[in-house]
Amino acid sequence: DAGITQSPRYKITETGRQVTLMCHQTWSHSYMFWYRQDLGHGLRLIYYSAAADITDKGEVPDGYVVSRSKTENFPLTLESATRSQTSVYFCASSVVRFTGERYFGPGTRLTVT
Amino acid sequence: QKEVEQNSGPLSVPEGAIASLNCTYSDRGSQSFFWYRQYSGKSPELIMFIYSNGDKEDGRFTAQLNKASQYVSLLIRDSQPSDSATYLCAVRPGGSYIPTFGRGTSLIVHP
């Protein structure tokens, strides 16, 4: 099916471990985004990408790394997970600049113990 | 610090009524305004975006923007129980990809 998929959907990891969250879209949208959602903070942008090999920091990039070697994939890596990175992570995509993230993935619930 | 404020609710309205959701923002440089709907345990869905002062209508939804007063609102006409969700307001400065989201307003439409 066309759309945005995220994997894994649920992940429990230990403090200090490296973990990668995967995001794949089937539309070849140019723009892709990673958000985290926490109670009391709402959605916050971590990183975004305007095209393959073009990425930039969002509001809360510290502790995260992204890459985008192919248009359809936008993985997010937590280099050394901390408890404060326990959150729900959403990947999103859009075709047009500045018109909002029209398509969101189902989310990954990450728990860091 | 850029802030986007929403009443957390819950806002409870009867079926068929108009639900009015409000959002205020602090950054006068904001140029793009968005409303998302999020059902419990699901991902956000973009409902509407608005750039210019005034009203923008899409089906049962109307977004209203007043930049002078720094607020944006969402009206839902003929509210249905299926509209029960959390509504997120997001504001983006001109030329920036980085939005600021409000914490959302919970809407309950009761039969």
XYZ file of N, CA and C in Angstrom:
672
model
N 0.828 -1.186 0.000
C 0.000 0.000 0.000
C 0.871 1.247 0.000
N 0.421 2.286 -0.693
C 1.138 3.542 -0.700
C 1.006 4.212 0.654
N 2.006 5.031 0.996
C 1.915 5.759 2.255
C 3.248 5.866 2.939
N 3.192 6.198 4.209
C 4.404 6.285 5.022
C 4.390 5.158 6.033
N 5.449 4.434 6.084
C 5.585 3.377 7.074
C 6.745 3.702 7.996
N 6.582 3.314 9.240
C 7.613 3.491 10.233
C 7.898 2.154 10.898
N 9.165 1.928 11.177
C 9.512 0.716 11.896
C 10.688 0.983 12.821
N 10.708 0.326 13.974
C 9.629 -0.500 14.510
C 8.488 0.369 15.009
N 7.366 -0.218 15.307
C 6.262 0.542 15.864
C 6.441 0.750 17.368
N 7.095 -0.190 18.002
C 7.388 -0.102 19.428
C 8.828 -0.562 19.649
N 9.505 0.157 20.544
C 10.889 -0.190 20.812
C 11.209 0.146 22.260
N 11.828 -0.803 22.938
C 12.360 -0.556 24.270
C 13.866 -0.743 24.186
N 14.592 0.242 24.653
C 16.042 0.159 24.600
C 16.627 0.674 25.910
N 17.894 0.419 26.094
C 18.544 0.845 27.333
C 19.314 2.145 27.107
N 19.483 2.866 28.161
C 20.281 4.090 28.121
C 21.663 3.798 27.562
N 22.091 4.646 26.636
C 23.409 4.505 26.043
C 23.448 3.715 24.749
N 22.393 3.012 24.451
C 22.350 2.224 23.213
C 22.075 3.129 22.022
N 22.549 2.693 20.880
C 22.192 3.364 19.639
C 20.952 2.694 19.063
N 20.024 3.511 18.604
C 18.806 2.947 18.012
C 18.430 3.765 16.781
N 17.969 3.081 15.765
C 17.571 3.743 14.525
C 16.093 3.496 14.255
N 15.394 4.567 14.012
C 13.983 4.505 13.637
C 13.901 4.718 12.120
N 13.155 3.840 11.490
C 13.087 3.887 10.037
C 11.798 4.563 9.570
N 11.918 5.253 8.456
C 10.758 5.892 7.830
C 10.871 5.701 6.327
N 9.809 5.224 5.737
C 9.794 4.963 4.294
C 8.499 5.492 3.705
N 8.620 6.247 2.613
C 7.418 6.737 1.930
C 7.441 6.278 0.476
N 6.251 6.035 -0.047
C 6.147 5.458 -1.382
C 5.791 6.481 -2.452
N 5.612 7.749 -2.052
C 5.166 8.749 -3.025
C 6.301 9.521 -3.698
N 7.514 9.423 -3.183
C 8.624 10.257 -3.652
C 8.414 11.736 -3.346
N 7.767 12.029 -2.222
C 7.645 13.408 -1.777
C 9.026 13.973 -1.484
N 9.212 15.252 -1.808
C 10.520 15.870 -1.580
C 10.812 16.079 -0.100
N 9.787 16.526 0.631
C 10.010 16.968 1.999
C 9.639 15.873 2.990
N 10.545 15.654 3.920
C 10.296 14.691 4.988
C 10.721 15.288 6.313
N 10.044 14.825 7.369
C 10.194 15.438 8.685
C 10.189 14.354 9.763
N 10.892 14.640 10.840
C 10.806 13.827 12.047
C 10.337 14.715 13.201
N 9.285 14.234 13.872
C 8.757 14.912 15.037
C 8.789 13.973 16.231
N 8.826 14.561 17.404
C 8.574 13.813 18.617
C 7.385 14.449 19.334
N 6.611 13.613 19.995
C 5.436 14.107 20.712
C 5.486 13.620 22.144
N 5.475 14.566 23.045
C 5.536 14.278 24.476
C 4.402 14.989 25.178
N 3.885 14.346 26.222
C 2.871 15.005 27.034
C 3.448 16.297 27.586
N 2.692 17.368 27.444
C 3.144 18.628 27.992
C 3.992 19.458 27.057
N 4.388 18.877 25.919
C 5.204 19.635 24.972
C 4.576 19.727 23.584
N 3.656 18.887 23.293
C 3.134 18.896 21.939
C 4.149 18.333 20.963
N 3.903 18.542 19.710
C 4.792 18.068 18.662
C 5.980 19.010 18.511
N 7.167 18.438 18.388
C 8.362 19.247 18.163
C 9.179 18.650 17.026
N 9.618 19.521 16.128
C 10.365 19.089 14.965
C 11.808 18.783 15.357
N 12.288 17.603 14.950
C 13.647 17.202 15.266
C 14.581 17.544 14.101
N 14.263 17.008 12.943
C 15.011 17.256 11.719
C 14.048 17.263 10.555
N 14.462 17.885 9.466
C 13.695 17.823 8.247
C 14.645 17.732 7.058
N 14.056 17.378 5.928
C 14.838 17.212 4.709
C 14.035 17.725 3.529
N 14.671 18.525 2.705
C 13.995 19.072 1.527
C 14.195 18.200 0.295
N 15.144 17.299 0.347
C 15.418 16.408 -0.790
C 16.498 15.429 -0.340
N 16.783 14.479 -1.185
C 17.860 13.532 -0.873
C 19.149 14.316 -0.657
N 19.868 13.931 0.373
C 21.156 14.523 0.746
C 21.055 15.960 1.252
N 19.847 16.439 1.527
C 19.663 17.771 2.102
C 18.855 17.633 3.383
N 19.526 17.884 4.509
C 18.841 17.793 5.791
C 19.166 19.033 6.617
N 18.298 19.319 7.585
C 18.540 20.474 8.431
C 17.896 20.262 9.787
N 18.419 20.995 10.765
C 17.949 20.834 12.136
C 16.603 21.495 12.342
N 15.831 20.869 13.208
C 14.589 21.461 13.652
C 14.762 22.093 15.015
N 13.716 22.019 15.800
C 13.720 22.672 17.105
C 14.549 21.916 18.146
N 14.552 20.576 18.082
C 15.199 19.767 19.130
C 16.101 18.696 18.524
N 17.199 19.072 17.850
C 18.018 18.093 17.142
C 19.068 17.373 17.986
N 19.363 17.888 19.178
C 20.475 17.342 19.953
C 20.240 15.882 20.311
N 21.277 15.064 20.056
C 21.196 13.650 20.371
C 20.675 12.793 19.244
N 20.324 13.427 18.143
C 19.767 12.719 16.978
C 20.630 12.965 15.736
N 20.605 11.961 14.858
C 21.286 12.075 13.576
C 20.338 11.570 12.497
N 20.329 12.225 11.360
C 19.507 11.771 10.240
C 20.374 11.656 8.998
N 19.842 10.931 8.051
C 20.456 10.828 6.740
C 19.344 10.655 5.727
N 19.649 10.982 4.487
C 18.653 10.763 3.432
C 19.373 10.529 2.120
N 19.826 9.309 1.967
C 20.548 8.960 0.751
C 19.583 8.671 -0.403
N 18.372 8.261 -0.071
C 17.339 8.032 -1.080
C 16.110 8.853 -0.726
N 15.414 9.311 -1.725
C 14.241 10.159 -1.508
C 13.227 9.500 -0.589
N 13.064 8.197 -0.720
C 11.982 7.530 -0.020
C 12.288 7.160 1.434
N 13.540 7.245 1.835
C 13.909 6.820 3.190
C 14.503 7.971 3.993
N 14.118 8.005 5.260
C 14.609 9.088 6.127
C 14.780 8.519 7.538
N 15.848 7.796 7.775
C 16.056 7.201 9.096
C 16.514 8.214 10.136
N 16.090 7.977 11.355
C 16.472 8.807 12.502
C 17.236 7.935 13.484
N 18.436 8.356 13.839
C 19.272 7.584 14.753
C 19.493 8.345 16.054
N 19.265 7.644 17.142
C 19.626 8.154 18.455
C 20.992 7.554 18.762
N 21.991 8.402 18.815
C 23.360 7.896 18.905
C 23.636 7.205 20.231
N 23.142 7.764 21.307
C 23.311 7.203 22.646
C 22.048 7.567 23.420
N 21.111 6.650 23.407
C 19.775 6.957 23.910
C 19.790 7.377 25.376
N 18.957 8.350 25.693
C 18.773 8.808 27.064
C 17.293 8.706 27.426
N 17.013 8.680 28.717
C 15.612 8.542 29.157
C 14.759 9.691 28.657
N 15.354 10.866 28.502
C 14.592 12.016 28.021
C 14.152 11.860 26.561
N 14.696 10.871 25.880
C 14.283 10.612 24.497
C 13.135 9.613 24.403
N 12.650 9.183 25.549
C 11.421 8.386 25.562
C 10.290 9.249 25.034
N 9.649 8.780 23.977
C 8.663 9.618 23.304
C 7.970 8.811 22.211
N 7.011 9.448 21.584
C 6.430 8.914 20.349
C 7.011 9.720 19.197
N 7.548 9.019 18.221
C 8.205 9.660 17.096
C 7.358 9.490 15.831
N 7.114 10.608 15.168
C 6.352 10.588 13.920
C 7.221 11.070 12.769
N 7.147 10.333 11.696
C 7.734 10.758 10.435
C 6.618 11.349 9.589
N 6.933 12.350 8.797
C 5.915 12.973 7.955
C 6.528 13.375 6.626
N 5.666 13.600 5.649
C 6.150 14.037 4.343
C 5.183 15.047 3.742
N 5.684 15.808 2.793
C 4.806 16.702 2.047
C 5.415 16.961 0.681
N 4.559 17.401 -0.220
C 4.983 17.669 -1.591
C 5.424 19.113 -1.748
N 4.656 19.990 -1.134
C 4.828 21.424 -1.369
C 5.397 22.077 -0.121
N 6.233 23.062 -0.324
C 6.790 23.788 0.795
C 5.724 24.569 1.542
N 5.849 24.575 2.847
C 5.108 25.485 3.725
C 3.597 25.297 3.734
N 3.113 24.193 3.202
C 1.664 23.982 3.265
C 1.286 22.971 4.325
N 2.207 22.627 5.157
C 1.904 21.706 6.239
C 2.293 20.286 5.889
N 2.535 19.515 6.911
C 2.905 18.112 6.740
C 1.610 17.327 6.535
N 1.349 17.005 5.308
C 0.051 16.433 4.986
C -0.045 14.952 5.338
N 1.073 14.276 5.330
C 1.051 12.828 5.541
C 1.979 12.460 6.689
N 1.399 11.825 7.687
C 2.153 11.347 8.828
C 2.184 9.826 8.840
N 3.299 9.297 9.292
C 3.370 7.866 9.532
C 2.633 7.506 10.807
N 2.526 6.223 11.103
C 1.755 5.772 12.267
C 2.446 6.001 13.600
N 3.736 6.321 13.572
C 4.443 6.601 14.807
C 5.222 5.408 15.336
N 6.286 5.728 16.069
C 7.067 4.729 16.792
C 7.101 5.151 18.255
N 6.658 4.245 19.106
C 6.707 4.527 20.549
C 8.008 3.975 21.084
N 8.888 4.871 21.512
C 10.208 4.479 22.001
C 10.288 4.693 23.502
N 10.731 3.670 24.192
C 10.960 3.754 25.635
C 12.430 3.477 25.898
N 13.065 4.403 26.601
C 14.465 4.236 26.984
C 14.522 3.990 28.485
N 15.052 2.844 28.864
C 15.063 2.466 30.288
C 16.414 2.743 30.928
N 10.883 33.413 23.377
C 10.395 32.060 23.121
C 9.045 32.121 22.422
N 8.969 31.416 21.307
C 7.715 31.408 20.562
C 6.730 30.497 21.265
N 5.527 31.016 21.468
C 4.516 30.235 22.158
C 3.238 30.174 21.346
N 2.621 29.021 21.427
C 1.310 28.820 20.835
C 0.424 28.249 21.936
N -0.632 28.964 22.243
C -1.482 28.599 23.363
C -2.838 28.099 22.884
N -3.237 26.998 23.474
C -4.566 26.442 23.224
C -5.164 26.030 24.560
N -6.444 26.199 24.699
C -7.136 25.691 25.873
C -7.166 24.170 25.766
N -6.696 23.488 26.808
C -6.591 22.028 26.710
C -7.942 21.326 26.693
N -8.983 22.036 27.191
C -10.316 21.439 27.210
C -10.468 20.451 28.349
N -11.388 19.495 28.204
C -12.108 19.224 26.963
C -13.228 20.220 26.689
N -13.415 20.456 25.390
C -14.535 21.239 24.923
C -15.626 20.251 24.542
N -16.755 20.372 25.189
C -17.839 19.427 24.953
C -18.990 20.143 24.251
N -19.400 19.621 23.096
C -20.495 20.216 22.344
C -21.468 19.115 21.940
N -22.742 19.459 21.795
C -23.701 18.454 21.343
C -23.586 18.236 19.848
N -23.976 17.072 19.424
C -23.998 16.747 17.997
C -24.823 17.769 17.237
N -24.292 18.215 16.109
C -24.988 19.185 15.290
C -24.638 20.633 15.590
N -23.972 20.869 16.691
C -23.601 22.234 17.085
C -22.323 22.668 16.377
N -22.001 23.950 16.556
C -20.723 24.471 16.046
C -19.682 24.394 17.165
N -18.573 23.774 16.859
C -17.455 23.731 17.803
C -16.465 24.816 17.410
N -16.034 25.591 18.378
C -15.103 26.687 18.129
C -13.823 26.451 18.923
N -12.737 26.306 18.194
C -11.440 26.028 18.813
C -10.527 27.224 18.566
N -9.854 27.647 19.604
C -9.055 28.861 19.499
C -7.576 28.625 19.783
N -6.773 29.483 19.211
C -5.322 29.364 19.333
C -4.727 30.768 19.271
N -3.859 31.092 20.212
C -3.154 32.366 20.155
C -1.662 32.097 20.036
N -0.952 33.029 19.430
C 0.472 32.837 19.223
C 1.228 34.113 19.555
N 2.499 33.962 19.880
C 3.258 35.106 20.366
C 4.144 35.749 19.299
N 4.539 34.980 18.283
C 5.495 35.473 17.292
C 4.789 36.254 16.195
N 4.989 37.573 16.165
C 4.326 38.390 15.144
C 4.843 38.119 13.740
N 5.990 37.436 13.634
C 6.521 37.081 12.328
C 5.908 35.833 11.735
N 4.951 35.250 12.435
C 4.309 34.033 11.948
C 3.532 34.314 10.674
N 3.645 33.394 9.730
C 2.984 33.611 8.446
C 2.127 32.450 7.987
N 2.359 31.270 8.555
C 1.587 30.096 8.130
C 0.952 29.473 9.368
N -0.298 29.068 9.200
C -1.059 28.588 10.351
C -1.790 27.305 9.955
N -1.744 26.326 10.837
C -2.232 24.993 10.489
C -3.096 24.437 11.608
N -4.054 23.670 11.210
C -4.853 22.896 12.155
C -4.735 21.415 11.803
N -4.443 20.626 12.837
C -4.347 19.183 12.700
C -5.367 18.543 13.635
N -5.842 17.394 13.244
C -6.702 16.584 14.090
C -5.934 15.322 14.460
N -6.036 14.926 15.711
C -5.353 13.729 16.157
C -6.279 12.912 17.037
N -6.634 11.735 16.549
C -7.398 10.811 17.358
C -6.463 10.138 18.352
N -7.024 9.710 19.445
C -6.235 9.106 20.510
C -5.425 7.913 19.995
N -4.128 7.954 20.202
C -3.265 6.854 19.795
C -2.922 6.823 18.322
N -3.336 7.853 17.590
C -3.087 7.906 16.153
C -2.177 9.071 15.808
N -1.814 9.140 14.541
C -0.955 10.224 14.088
C -1.797 11.446 13.702
N -1.201 12.617 13.698
C -1.940 13.831 13.316
C -2.340 13.795 11.844
N -3.437 14.492 11.557
C -3.909 14.653 10.177
C -4.074 16.144 9.925
N -3.536 16.625 8.839
C -3.699 18.029 8.486
C -5.127 18.286 8.027
N -5.784 19.248 8.687
C -7.151 19.609 8.301
C -7.128 20.816 7.382
N -6.433 21.862 7.825
C -6.453 23.100 7.052
C -5.184 23.892 7.300
N -4.855 24.745 6.341
C -3.832 25.743 6.558
C -4.350 27.082 6.046
N -3.855 28.141 6.635
C -4.304 29.478 6.262
C -3.129 30.425 6.371
N -3.058 31.348 5.421
C -1.966 32.311 5.397
C -2.452 33.750 5.561
N -3.653 34.021 5.075
C -4.125 35.401 5.007
C -5.202 35.667 6.046
N -5.267 36.892 6.480
C -6.333 37.285 7.395
C -7.700 36.990 6.794
N -8.608 36.582 7.664
C -9.951 36.307 7.202
C -10.314 34.849 7.404
N -11.285 34.424 6.646
C -11.815 33.070 6.784
C -11.424 32.218 5.588
N -11.239 30.951 5.869
C -11.015 29.961 4.816
C -11.883 28.762 5.137
N -12.700 28.383 4.179
C -13.673 27.320 4.423
C -13.334 26.083 3.610
N -13.532 24.934 4.241
C -13.349 23.659 3.546
C -14.347 22.685 4.138
N -15.442 22.508 3.436
C -16.484 21.622 3.938
C -17.074 22.146 5.229
N -17.069 21.330 6.255
C -17.627 21.748 7.544
C -16.631 22.564 8.381
N -15.425 22.711 7.893
C -14.382 23.390 8.643
C -14.153 24.803 8.116
N -13.998 25.744 9.045
C -13.619 27.109 8.695
C -12.468 27.537 9.595
N -11.383 27.962 8.977
C -10.279 28.544 9.737
C -10.390 30.052 9.662
N -10.159 30.706 10.782
C -10.220 32.158 10.844
C -8.891 32.675 11.387
N -8.335 33.649 10.698
C -7.046 34.199 11.096
C -7.150 35.700 11.314
N -6.620 36.149 12.426
C -6.541 37.574 12.728
C -5.116 37.858 13.199
N -4.292 38.328 12.295
C -2.879 38.540 12.622
C -2.694 39.709 13.589
N -3.529 40.710 13.483
C -3.402 41.861 14.376
C -3.601 41.445 15.835
N -4.545 40.558 16.056
C -4.832 40.073 17.400
C -4.086 38.784 17.722
N -3.370 38.267 16.754
C -2.532 37.074 16.917
C -3.335 35.868 17.390
N -4.411 35.606 16.689
C -5.139 34.378 16.986
C -5.631 33.741 15.697
N -5.780 32.443 15.798
C -6.345 31.664 14.710
C -7.354 30.694 15.334
N -8.456 30.532 14.673
C -9.486 29.658 15.220
C -9.955 28.662 14.168
N -10.576 27.619 14.659
C -11.154 26.594 13.790
C -12.599 26.383 14.208
N -13.495 26.547 13.262
C -14.902 26.278 13.503
C -15.272 24.982 12.811
N -15.981 24.142 13.521
C -16.492 22.902 12.946
C -18.003 22.970 13.005
N -18.618 23.061 11.841
C -20.080 23.129 11.788
C -20.670 21.736 11.793
N -21.915 21.638 12.260
C -22.612 20.355 12.282
C -21.703 19.269 12.883
N -21.217 19.522 14.071
C -20.267 18.605 14.719
C -20.843 17.199 14.831
N -19.995 16.230 14.596
C -20.364 14.826 14.667
C -19.525 14.122 15.743
N -20.046 13.055 16.307
C -19.231 12.299 17.293
C -17.872 11.892 16.732
N -17.805 11.673 15.427
C -16.530 11.302 14.809
C -15.526 12.453 14.795
N -15.973 13.660 15.123
C -15.063 14.802 15.239
C -14.363 14.828 16.586
N -14.769 13.977 17.490
C -14.153 13.925 18.813
C -12.690 13.516 18.676
N -11.816 14.411 19.057
C -10.375 14.219 18.865
C -9.668 15.383 19.539
N -8.362 15.358 19.467
C -7.565 16.511 19.899
C -7.161 17.304 18.672
N -7.346 18.614 18.757
C -7.042 19.493 17.627
C -5.802 20.319 17.956
N -4.817 20.203 17.088
C -3.533 20.857 17.283
C -3.412 22.060 16.378
N -3.009 23.155 16.950
C -2.730 24.369 16.203
C -1.216 24.464 16.010
N -0.778 24.827 14.824
C 0.653 24.990 14.564
C 0.882 26.303 13.826
N 1.988 26.945 14.150
C 2.300 28.255 13.601
C 3.729 28.221 13.077
N 3.927 28.769 11.916
C 5.253 28.738 11.306
C 5.676 30.136 10.890
N 6.916 30.530 11.236
C 7.396 31.855 10.790
C 7.611 31.884 9.292
N 7.628 33.055 8.737
C 7.872 33.191 7.322
C 9.236 32.651 6.938
N 9.280 31.842 5.887
C 10.546 31.336 5.385
C 11.178 30.242 6.204
N 10.473 29.727 7.190
C 11.037 28.689 8.062
C 10.220 27.416 7.982
N 10.906 26.294 8.052
C 10.215 25.014 8.116
C 9.798 24.644 9.533
N 10.315 25.368 10.503
C 10.171 24.927 11.888
C 8.911 25.514 12.505
N 7.907 24.668 12.733
C 6.670 25.165 13.322
C 6.725 25.097 14.849
N 5.846 25.848 15.457
C 5.587 25.700 16.884
C 4.162 25.203 17.033
N 4.024 24.097 17.734
C 2.711 23.503 17.950
C 2.179 23.878 19.321
N 0.877 24.068 19.376
C 0.212 24.136 20.658
C 0.042 22.726 21.212
N -0.391 22.655 22.466
C -0.544 21.348 23.102
C -1.864 20.669 22.753
N -2.718 21.393 22.070
C -3.942 20.770 21.601
C -5.143 21.009 22.486
N -6.304 20.999 21.857
C -7.586 21.089 22.556
C -8.358 19.815 22.312
N -8.801 19.193 23.381
C -9.609 17.984 23.269
C -11.065 18.367 23.025
N -11.629 17.837 21.977
C -13.034 18.092 21.627
C -13.837 16.810 21.806
N -14.940 16.944 22.496
C -15.872 15.828 22.656
C -17.214 16.242 22.086
N -17.693 15.502 21.109
C -19.012 15.746 20.538
C -19.922 14.626 21.030
N -20.918 15.007 21.832
C -21.777 13.969 22.405
C -23.119 13.914 21.669
N -23.637 12.686 21.489
C -24.894 12.511 20.738
C -26.068 13.168 21.457
